[in-house]
PDB file of C-alpha atoms in Angstrom:
ATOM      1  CA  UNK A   1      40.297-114.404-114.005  1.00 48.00           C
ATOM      2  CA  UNK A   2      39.286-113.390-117.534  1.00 45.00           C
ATOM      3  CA  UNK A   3      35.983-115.589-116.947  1.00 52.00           C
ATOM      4  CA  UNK A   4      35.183-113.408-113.974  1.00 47.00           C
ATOM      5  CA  UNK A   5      35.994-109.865-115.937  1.00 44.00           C
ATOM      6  CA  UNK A   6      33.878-111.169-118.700  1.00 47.00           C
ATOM      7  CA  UNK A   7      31.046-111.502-116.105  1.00 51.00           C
ATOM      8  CA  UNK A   8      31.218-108.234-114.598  1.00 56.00           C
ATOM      9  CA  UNK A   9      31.227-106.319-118.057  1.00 71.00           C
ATOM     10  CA  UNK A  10      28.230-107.955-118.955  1.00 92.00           C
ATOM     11  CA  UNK A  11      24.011-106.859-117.759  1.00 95.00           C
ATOM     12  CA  UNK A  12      22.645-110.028-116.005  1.00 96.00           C
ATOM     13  CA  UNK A  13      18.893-110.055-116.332  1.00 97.00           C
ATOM     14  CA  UNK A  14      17.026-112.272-113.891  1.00 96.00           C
ATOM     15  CA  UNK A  15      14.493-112.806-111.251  1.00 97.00           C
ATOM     16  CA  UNK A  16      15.355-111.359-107.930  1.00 97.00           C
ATOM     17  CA  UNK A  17      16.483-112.602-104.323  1.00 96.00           C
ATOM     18  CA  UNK A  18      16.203-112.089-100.625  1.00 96.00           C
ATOM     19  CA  UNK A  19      20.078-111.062-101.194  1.00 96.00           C
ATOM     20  CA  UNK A  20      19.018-108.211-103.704  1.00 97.00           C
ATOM     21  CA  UNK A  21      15.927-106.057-101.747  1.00 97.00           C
ATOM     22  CA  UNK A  22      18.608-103.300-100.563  1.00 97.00           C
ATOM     23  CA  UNK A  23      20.029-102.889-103.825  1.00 97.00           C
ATOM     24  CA  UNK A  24      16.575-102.467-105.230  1.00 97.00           C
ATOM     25  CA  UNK A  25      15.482-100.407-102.602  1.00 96.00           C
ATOM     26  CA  UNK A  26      18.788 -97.868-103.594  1.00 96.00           C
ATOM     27  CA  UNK A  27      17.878 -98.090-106.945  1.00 96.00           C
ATOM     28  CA  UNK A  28      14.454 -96.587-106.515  1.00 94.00           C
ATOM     29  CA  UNK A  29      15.403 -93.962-103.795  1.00 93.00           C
ATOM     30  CA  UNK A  30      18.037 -92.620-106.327  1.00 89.00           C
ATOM     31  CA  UNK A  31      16.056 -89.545-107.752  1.00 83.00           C
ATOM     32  CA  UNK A  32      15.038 -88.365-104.294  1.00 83.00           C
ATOM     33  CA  UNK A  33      13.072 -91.196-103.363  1.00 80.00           C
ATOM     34  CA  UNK A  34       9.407 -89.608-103.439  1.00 78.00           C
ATOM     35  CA  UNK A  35       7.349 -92.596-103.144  1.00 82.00           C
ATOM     36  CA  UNK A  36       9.138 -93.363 -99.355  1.00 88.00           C
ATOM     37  CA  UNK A  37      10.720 -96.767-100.499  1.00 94.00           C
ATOM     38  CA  UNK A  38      12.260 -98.853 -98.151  1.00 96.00           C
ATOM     39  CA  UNK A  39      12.901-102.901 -97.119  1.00 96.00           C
ATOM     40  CA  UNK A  40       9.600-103.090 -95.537  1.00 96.00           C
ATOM     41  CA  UNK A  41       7.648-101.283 -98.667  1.00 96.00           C
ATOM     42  CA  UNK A  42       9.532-103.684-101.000  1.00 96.00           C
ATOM     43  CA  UNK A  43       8.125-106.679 -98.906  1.00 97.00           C
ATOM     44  CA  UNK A  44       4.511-105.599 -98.749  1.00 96.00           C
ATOM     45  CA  UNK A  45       4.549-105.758-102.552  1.00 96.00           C
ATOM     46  CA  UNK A  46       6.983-108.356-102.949  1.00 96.00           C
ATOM     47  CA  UNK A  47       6.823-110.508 -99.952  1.00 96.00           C
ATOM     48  CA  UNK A  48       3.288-109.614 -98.547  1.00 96.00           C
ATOM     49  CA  UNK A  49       0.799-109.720-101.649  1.00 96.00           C
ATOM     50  CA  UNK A  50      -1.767-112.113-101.137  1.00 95.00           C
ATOM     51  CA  UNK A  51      -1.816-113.742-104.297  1.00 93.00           C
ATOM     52  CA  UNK A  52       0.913-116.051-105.561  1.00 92.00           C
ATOM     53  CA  UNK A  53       2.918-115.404-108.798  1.00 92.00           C
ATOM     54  CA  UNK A  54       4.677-111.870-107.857  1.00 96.00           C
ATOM     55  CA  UNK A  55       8.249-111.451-109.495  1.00 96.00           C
ATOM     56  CA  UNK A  56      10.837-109.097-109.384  1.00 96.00           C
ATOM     57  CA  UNK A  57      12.976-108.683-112.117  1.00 97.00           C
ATOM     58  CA  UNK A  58      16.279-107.054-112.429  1.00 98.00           C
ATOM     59  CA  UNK A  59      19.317-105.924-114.151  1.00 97.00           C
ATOM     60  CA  UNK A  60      22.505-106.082-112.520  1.00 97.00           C
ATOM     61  CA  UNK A  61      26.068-105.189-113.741  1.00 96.00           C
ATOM     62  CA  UNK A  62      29.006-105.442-111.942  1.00 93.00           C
ATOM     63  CA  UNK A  63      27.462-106.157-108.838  1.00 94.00           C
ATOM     64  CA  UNK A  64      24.617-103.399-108.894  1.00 95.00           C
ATOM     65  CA  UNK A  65      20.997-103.522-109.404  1.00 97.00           C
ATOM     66  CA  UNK A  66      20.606-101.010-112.250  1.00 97.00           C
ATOM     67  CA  UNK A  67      17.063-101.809-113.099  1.00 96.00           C
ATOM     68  CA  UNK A  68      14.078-103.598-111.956  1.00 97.00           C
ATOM     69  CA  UNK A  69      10.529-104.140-113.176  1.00 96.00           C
ATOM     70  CA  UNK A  70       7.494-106.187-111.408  1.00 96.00           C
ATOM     71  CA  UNK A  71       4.590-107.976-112.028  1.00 95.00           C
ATOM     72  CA  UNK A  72       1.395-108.473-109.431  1.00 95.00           C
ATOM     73  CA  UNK A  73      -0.728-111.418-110.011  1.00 94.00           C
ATOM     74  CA  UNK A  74      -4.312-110.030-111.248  1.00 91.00           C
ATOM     75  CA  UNK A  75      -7.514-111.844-112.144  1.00 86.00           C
ATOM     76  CA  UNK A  76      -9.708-109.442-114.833  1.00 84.00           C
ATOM     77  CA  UNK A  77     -12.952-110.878-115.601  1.00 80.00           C
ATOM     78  CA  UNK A  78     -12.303-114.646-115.951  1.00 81.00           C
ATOM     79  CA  UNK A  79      -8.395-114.229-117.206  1.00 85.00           C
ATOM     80  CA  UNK A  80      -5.579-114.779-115.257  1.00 83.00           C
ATOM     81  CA  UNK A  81      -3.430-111.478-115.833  1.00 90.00           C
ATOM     82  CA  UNK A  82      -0.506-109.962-114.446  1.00 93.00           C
ATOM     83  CA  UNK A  83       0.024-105.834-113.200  1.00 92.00           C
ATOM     84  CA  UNK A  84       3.167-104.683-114.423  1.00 93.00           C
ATOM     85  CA  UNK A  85       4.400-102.220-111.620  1.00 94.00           C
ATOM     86  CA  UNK A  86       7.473-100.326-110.425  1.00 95.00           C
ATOM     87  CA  UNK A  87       9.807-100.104-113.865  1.00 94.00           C
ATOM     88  CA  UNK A  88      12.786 -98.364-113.055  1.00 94.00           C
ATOM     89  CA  UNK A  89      16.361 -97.911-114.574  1.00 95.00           C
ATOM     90  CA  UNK A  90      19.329 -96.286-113.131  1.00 95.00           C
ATOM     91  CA  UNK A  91      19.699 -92.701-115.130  1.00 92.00           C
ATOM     92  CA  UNK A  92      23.025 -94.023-116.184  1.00 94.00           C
ATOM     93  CA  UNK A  93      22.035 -96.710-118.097  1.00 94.00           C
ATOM     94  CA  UNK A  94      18.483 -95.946-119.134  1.00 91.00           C
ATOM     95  CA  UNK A  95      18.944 -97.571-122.731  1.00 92.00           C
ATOM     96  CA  UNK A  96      16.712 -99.923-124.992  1.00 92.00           C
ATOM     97  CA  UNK A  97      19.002-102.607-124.240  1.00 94.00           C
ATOM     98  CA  UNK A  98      18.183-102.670-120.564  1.00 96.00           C
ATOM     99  CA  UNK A  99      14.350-102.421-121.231  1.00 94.00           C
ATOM    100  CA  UNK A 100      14.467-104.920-123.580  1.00 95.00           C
ATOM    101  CA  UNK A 101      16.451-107.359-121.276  1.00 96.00           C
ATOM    102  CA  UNK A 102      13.853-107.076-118.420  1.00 96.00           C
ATOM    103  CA  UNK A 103      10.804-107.264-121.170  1.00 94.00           C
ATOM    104  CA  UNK A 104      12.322-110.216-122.095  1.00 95.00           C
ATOM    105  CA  UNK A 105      12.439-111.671-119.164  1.00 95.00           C
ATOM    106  CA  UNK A 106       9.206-110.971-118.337  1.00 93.00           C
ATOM    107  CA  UNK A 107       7.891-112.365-121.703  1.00 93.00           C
ATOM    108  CA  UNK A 108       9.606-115.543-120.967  1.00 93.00           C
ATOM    109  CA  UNK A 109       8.186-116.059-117.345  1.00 93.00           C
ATOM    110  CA  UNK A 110       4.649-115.222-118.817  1.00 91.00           C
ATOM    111  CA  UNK A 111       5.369-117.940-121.676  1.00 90.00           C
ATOM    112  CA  UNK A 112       6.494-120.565-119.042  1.00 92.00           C
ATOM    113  CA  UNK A 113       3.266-119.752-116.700  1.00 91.00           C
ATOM    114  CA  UNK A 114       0.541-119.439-119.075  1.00 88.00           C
ATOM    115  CA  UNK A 115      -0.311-116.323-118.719  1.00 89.00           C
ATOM    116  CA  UNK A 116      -3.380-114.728-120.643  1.00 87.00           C
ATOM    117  CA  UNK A 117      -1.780-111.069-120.889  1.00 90.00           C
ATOM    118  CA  UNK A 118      -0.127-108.353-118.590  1.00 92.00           C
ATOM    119  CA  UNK A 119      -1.572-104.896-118.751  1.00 90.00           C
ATOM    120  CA  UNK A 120      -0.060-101.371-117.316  1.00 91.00           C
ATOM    121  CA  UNK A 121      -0.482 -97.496-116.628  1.00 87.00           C
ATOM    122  CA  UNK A 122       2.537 -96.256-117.177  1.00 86.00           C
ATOM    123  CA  UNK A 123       3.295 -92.856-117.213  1.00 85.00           C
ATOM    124  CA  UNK A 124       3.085 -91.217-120.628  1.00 83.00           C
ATOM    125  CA  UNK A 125       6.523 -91.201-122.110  1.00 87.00           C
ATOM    126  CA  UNK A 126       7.581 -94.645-121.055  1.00 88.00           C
ATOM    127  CA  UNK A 127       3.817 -95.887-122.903  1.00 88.00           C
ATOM    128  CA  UNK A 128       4.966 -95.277-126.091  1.00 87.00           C
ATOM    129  CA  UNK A 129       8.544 -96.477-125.722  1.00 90.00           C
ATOM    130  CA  UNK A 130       6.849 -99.842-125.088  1.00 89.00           C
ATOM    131  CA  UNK A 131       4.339 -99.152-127.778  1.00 89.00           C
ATOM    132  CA  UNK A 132       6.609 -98.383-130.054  1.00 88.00           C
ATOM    133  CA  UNK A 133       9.619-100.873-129.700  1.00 90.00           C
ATOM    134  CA  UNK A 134       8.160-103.933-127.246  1.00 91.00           C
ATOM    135  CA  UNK A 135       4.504-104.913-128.770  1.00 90.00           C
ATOM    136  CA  UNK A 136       2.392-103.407-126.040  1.00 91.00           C
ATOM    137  CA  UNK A 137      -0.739-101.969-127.104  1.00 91.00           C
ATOM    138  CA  UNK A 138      -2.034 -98.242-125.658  1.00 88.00           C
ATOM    139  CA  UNK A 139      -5.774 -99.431-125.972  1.00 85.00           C
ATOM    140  CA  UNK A 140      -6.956 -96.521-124.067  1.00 82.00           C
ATOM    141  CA  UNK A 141      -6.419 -93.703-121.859  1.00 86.00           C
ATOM    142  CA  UNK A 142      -8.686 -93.210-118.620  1.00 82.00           C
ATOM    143  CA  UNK A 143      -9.764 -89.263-118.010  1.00 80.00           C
ATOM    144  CA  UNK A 144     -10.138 -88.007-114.571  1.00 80.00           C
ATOM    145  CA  UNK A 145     -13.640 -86.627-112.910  1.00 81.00           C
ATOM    146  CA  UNK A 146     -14.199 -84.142-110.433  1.00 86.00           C
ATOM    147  CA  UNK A 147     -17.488 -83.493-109.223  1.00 87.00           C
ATOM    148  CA  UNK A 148     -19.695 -83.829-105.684  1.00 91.00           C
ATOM    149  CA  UNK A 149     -20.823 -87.464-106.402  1.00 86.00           C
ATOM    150  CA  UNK A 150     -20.976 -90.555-108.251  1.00 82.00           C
ATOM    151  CA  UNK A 151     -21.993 -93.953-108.363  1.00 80.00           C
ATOM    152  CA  UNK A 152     -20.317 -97.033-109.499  1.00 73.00           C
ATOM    153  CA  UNK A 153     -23.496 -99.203-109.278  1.00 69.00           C
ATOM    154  CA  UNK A 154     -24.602 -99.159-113.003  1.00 63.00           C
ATOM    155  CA  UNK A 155     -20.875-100.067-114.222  1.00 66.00           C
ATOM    156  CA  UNK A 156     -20.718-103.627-112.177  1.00 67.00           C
ATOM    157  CA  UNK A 157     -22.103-105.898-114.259  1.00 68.00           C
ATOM    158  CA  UNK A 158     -19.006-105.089-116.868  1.00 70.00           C
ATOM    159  CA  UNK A 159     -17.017-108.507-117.600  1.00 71.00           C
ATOM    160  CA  UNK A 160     -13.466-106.645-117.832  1.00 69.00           C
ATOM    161  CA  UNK A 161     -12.753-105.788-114.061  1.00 75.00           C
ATOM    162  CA  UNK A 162      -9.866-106.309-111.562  1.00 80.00           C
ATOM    163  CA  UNK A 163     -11.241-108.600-108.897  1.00 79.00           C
ATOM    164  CA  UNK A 164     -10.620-107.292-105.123  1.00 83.00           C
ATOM    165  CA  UNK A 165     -11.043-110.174-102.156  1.00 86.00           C
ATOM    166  CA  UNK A 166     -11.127-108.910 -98.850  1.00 90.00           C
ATOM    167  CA  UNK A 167      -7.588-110.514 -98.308  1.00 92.00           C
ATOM    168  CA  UNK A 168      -6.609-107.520-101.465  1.00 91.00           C
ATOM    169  CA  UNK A 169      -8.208-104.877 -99.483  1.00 91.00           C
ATOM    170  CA  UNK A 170      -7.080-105.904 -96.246  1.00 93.00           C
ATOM    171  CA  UNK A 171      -3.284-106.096 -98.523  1.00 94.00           C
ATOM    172  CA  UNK A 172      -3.411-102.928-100.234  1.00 92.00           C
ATOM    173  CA  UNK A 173      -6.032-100.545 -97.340  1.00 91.00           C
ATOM    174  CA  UNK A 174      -5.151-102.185 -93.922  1.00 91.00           C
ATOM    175  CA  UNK A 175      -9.123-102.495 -93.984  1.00 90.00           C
ATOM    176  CA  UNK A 176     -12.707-103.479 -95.419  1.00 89.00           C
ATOM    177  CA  UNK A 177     -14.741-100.564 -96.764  1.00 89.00           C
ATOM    178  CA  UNK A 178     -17.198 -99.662 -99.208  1.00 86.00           C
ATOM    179  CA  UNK A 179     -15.207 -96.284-100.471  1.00 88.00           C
ATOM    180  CA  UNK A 180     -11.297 -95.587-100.189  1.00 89.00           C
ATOM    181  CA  UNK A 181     -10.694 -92.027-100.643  1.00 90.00           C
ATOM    182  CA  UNK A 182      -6.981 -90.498-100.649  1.00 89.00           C
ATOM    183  CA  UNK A 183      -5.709 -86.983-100.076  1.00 86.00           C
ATOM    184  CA  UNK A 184      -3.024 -85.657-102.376  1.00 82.00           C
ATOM    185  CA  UNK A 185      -0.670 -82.355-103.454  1.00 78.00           C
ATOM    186  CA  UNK A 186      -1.300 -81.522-107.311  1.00 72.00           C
ATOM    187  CA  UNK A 187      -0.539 -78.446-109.036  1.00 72.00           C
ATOM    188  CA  UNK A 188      -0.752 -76.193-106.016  1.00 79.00           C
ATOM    189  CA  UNK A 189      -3.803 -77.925-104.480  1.00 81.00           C
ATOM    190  CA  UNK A 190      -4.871 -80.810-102.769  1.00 84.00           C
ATOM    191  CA  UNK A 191      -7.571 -83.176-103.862  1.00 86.00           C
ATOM    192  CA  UNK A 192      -9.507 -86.356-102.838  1.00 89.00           C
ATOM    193  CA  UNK A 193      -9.566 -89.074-105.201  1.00 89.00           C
ATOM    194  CA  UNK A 194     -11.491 -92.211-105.112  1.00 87.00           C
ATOM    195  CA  UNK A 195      -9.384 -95.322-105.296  1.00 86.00           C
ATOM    196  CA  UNK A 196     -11.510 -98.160-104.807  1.00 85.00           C
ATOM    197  CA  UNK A 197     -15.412 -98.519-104.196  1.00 83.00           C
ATOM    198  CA  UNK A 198     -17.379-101.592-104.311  1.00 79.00           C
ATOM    199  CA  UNK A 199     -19.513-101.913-107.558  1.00 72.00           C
ATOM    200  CA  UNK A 200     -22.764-101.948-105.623  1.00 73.00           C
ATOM    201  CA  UNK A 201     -21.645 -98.798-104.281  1.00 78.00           C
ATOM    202  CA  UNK A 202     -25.150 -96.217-105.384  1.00 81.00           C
ATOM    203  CA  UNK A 203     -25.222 -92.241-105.325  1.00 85.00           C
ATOM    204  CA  UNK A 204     -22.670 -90.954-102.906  1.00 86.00           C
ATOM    205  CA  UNK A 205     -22.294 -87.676-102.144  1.00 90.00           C
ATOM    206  CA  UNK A 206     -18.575 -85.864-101.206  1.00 91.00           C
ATOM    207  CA  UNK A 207     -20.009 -84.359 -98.162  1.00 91.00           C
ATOM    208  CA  UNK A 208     -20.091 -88.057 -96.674  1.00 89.00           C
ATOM    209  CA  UNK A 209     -16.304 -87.479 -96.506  1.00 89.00           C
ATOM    210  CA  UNK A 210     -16.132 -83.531 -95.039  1.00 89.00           C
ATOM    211  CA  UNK A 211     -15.455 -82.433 -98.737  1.00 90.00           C
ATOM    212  CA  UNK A 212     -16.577 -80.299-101.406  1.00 91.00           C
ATOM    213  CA  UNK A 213     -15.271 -82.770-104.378  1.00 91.00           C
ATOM    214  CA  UNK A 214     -13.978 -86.583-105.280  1.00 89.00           C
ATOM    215  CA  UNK A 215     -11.805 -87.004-108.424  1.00 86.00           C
ATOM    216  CA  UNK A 216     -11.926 -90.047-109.735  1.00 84.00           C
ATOM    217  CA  UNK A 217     -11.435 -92.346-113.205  1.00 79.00           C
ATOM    218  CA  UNK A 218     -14.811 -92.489-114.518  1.00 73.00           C
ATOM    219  CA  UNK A 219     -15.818 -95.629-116.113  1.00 68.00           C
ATOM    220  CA  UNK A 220     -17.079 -94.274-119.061  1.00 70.00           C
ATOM    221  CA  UNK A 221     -14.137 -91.881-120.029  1.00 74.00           C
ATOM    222  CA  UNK A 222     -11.842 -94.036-122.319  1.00 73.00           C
ATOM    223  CA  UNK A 223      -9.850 -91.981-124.578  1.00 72.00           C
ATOM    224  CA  UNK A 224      -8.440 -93.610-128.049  1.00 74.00           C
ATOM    225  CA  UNK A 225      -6.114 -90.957-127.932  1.00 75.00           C
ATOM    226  CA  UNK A 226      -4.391 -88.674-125.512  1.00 74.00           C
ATOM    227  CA  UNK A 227      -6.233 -85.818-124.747  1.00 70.00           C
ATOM    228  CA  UNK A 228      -4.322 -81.752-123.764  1.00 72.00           C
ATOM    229  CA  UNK A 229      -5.316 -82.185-120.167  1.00 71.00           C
ATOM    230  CA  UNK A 230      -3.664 -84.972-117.890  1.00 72.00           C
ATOM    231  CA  UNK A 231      -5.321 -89.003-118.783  1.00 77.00           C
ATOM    232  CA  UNK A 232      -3.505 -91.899-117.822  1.00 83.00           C
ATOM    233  CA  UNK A 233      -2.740 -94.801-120.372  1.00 84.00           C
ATOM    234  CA  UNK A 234      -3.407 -97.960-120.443  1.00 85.00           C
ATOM    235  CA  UNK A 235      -1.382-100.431-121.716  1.00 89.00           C
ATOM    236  CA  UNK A 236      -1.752-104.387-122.501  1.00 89.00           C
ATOM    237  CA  UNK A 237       0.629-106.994-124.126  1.00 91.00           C
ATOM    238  CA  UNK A 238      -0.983-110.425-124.808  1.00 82.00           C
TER     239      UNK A 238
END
C-alpha cells in the first residue's frame, strides 16, 4: 500500500503507449483545443509519419498525462536530426521540473540513438525558457515576407535544408505539388502563406493562386535577434 501511494505522488516521465493517446489528446484540447486535436490527428503524427524514429514523451502523475513533448525524425543536409513538436504542460503544473523531466528524457533517447542534434520553432516565450535553463541555442529568428512573388530557385543549392520525399508530402499535403499555399485568420485578416515549394521552383507570381499576395519565410531573412514585428525562432540543441 505505501509502495503504491509513493507511486502516485510521484511525475513518471517516459515514452508513450497505445494505452495513453486519449489522455494526450485531453491534455492538448484543455485550453479550448484550437488546433482540432483528436485520436486520429495524434496518429497521423504519431502513428502515420513516414519516417521511423517518432516518440512521444510524457509526464504522468497519478494516473494523468500532464505533459507531453515529441520529436519527428528529420534529415537536414546530410545529418540525421530530429523536429521537436507539440510541447505541452497542463496549466497546473507548468513548472521547470516537468520541462526538465521530458528534456531529459528526450536527451537520453537522442544519446541512446545517435542523434546529430534536434532543432525547434517554438513560440517566443517558451525559446528562451529552453535557452536559458536546458542548453538550446536561439541561432536565429526567420522574418516573414509579403509580396506578389518569389522564387526559391537561387536558395537550393544551400547544404542546411529539411529533405521532403514524396512519401513526406504525400504525409503532411495528401498530395504532390510544386507550391503549397494555406489560408489563415491573423490580426483581423486573412492571408496566404507559402508552406512548402520545391527548390527548383523559379518566379511565381500570386495571381497563379487568385490572390493579390503570398507571405512567406524568406530564405535570406535570419535575424540574430528578435526583431518589434512578429519572427519566429529557431532553436537547436546538439
Amino acid at each position: 500500500m505505501s509502495q503504491l501511494l509513493a507511486r502516485q505522488s510521484v511525475i513518471i516521465f517516459r515514452i508513450a503507449t497505445e494505452k495513453d493517446i486519449h489522455g494526450i489528446v485531453s491534455l492538448f484540447s484543455q485550453e479550448g483545443n484550437a488546433y482540432n486535436w483528436s485520436e486520429e490527428r495524434y496518429k497521423h503524427f504519431y502513428q502515420d509519419y513516414p519516417l521511423e524514429g517518432v516518440v512521444s514523451f510524457v509526464a504522468e502523475f497519478k494516473d494523468i498525462i500532464i505533459g507531453h513533448y515529441g520529436i519527428l525524425p528529420v534529415v537536414i543536409g546530410n545529418y540525421k536530426a530530429l523536429f521537436g513538436v507539440h510541447a505541452f504542460i497542463n496549466q497546473k503544473y507548468r513548472n521547470l521540473k516537468v520541462i526538465r523531466g521530458l528534456f531529459q528524457s528526450l536527451d537520453n533517447w537522442c544519446k541512446d540513438h545517435q542523434i546529430d542534434f534536434i532543432c525547434a520553432v517554438p513560440n517566443p516565450d517558451f525559446s528562451l525558457v529552453k535557452s536559458k535553463f536546458f542548453g538550446w541555442k536561439e541561432i536565429f529568428n526567420l522574418g516573414f515576407m509579403t509580396k506578389e512573388c518569389f522564387s526559391f530557385s537561387e536558395y537550393h543549392n544551400r547544404e542546411l535544408f529539411i529533405n521532403y520525399s514524396e512519401d513526406m508530402l504525400l504525409w503532411r499535403f495528401g498530395k504532390v505539388q510544386d507550391v503549397y499555399i494555406s489560408k489563415y485568420f491573423r490580426e483581423g485578416s486573412w492571408s496566404y502563406q507559402v508552406l512548402y515549394a520545391n527548390d527548383d521552383v523559379g518566379l511565381t507570381y500570386a495571381n497563379r493562386f487568385g490572390v493579390a499576395a503570398l507571405q512567406y519565410w524568406h530564405p535570406d531573412a535570419y535575424f540574430l535577434e528578435r526583431k518589434k514585428e512578429f519572427t519566429q525562432p529557431f532553436s537547436i540543441k546538439i
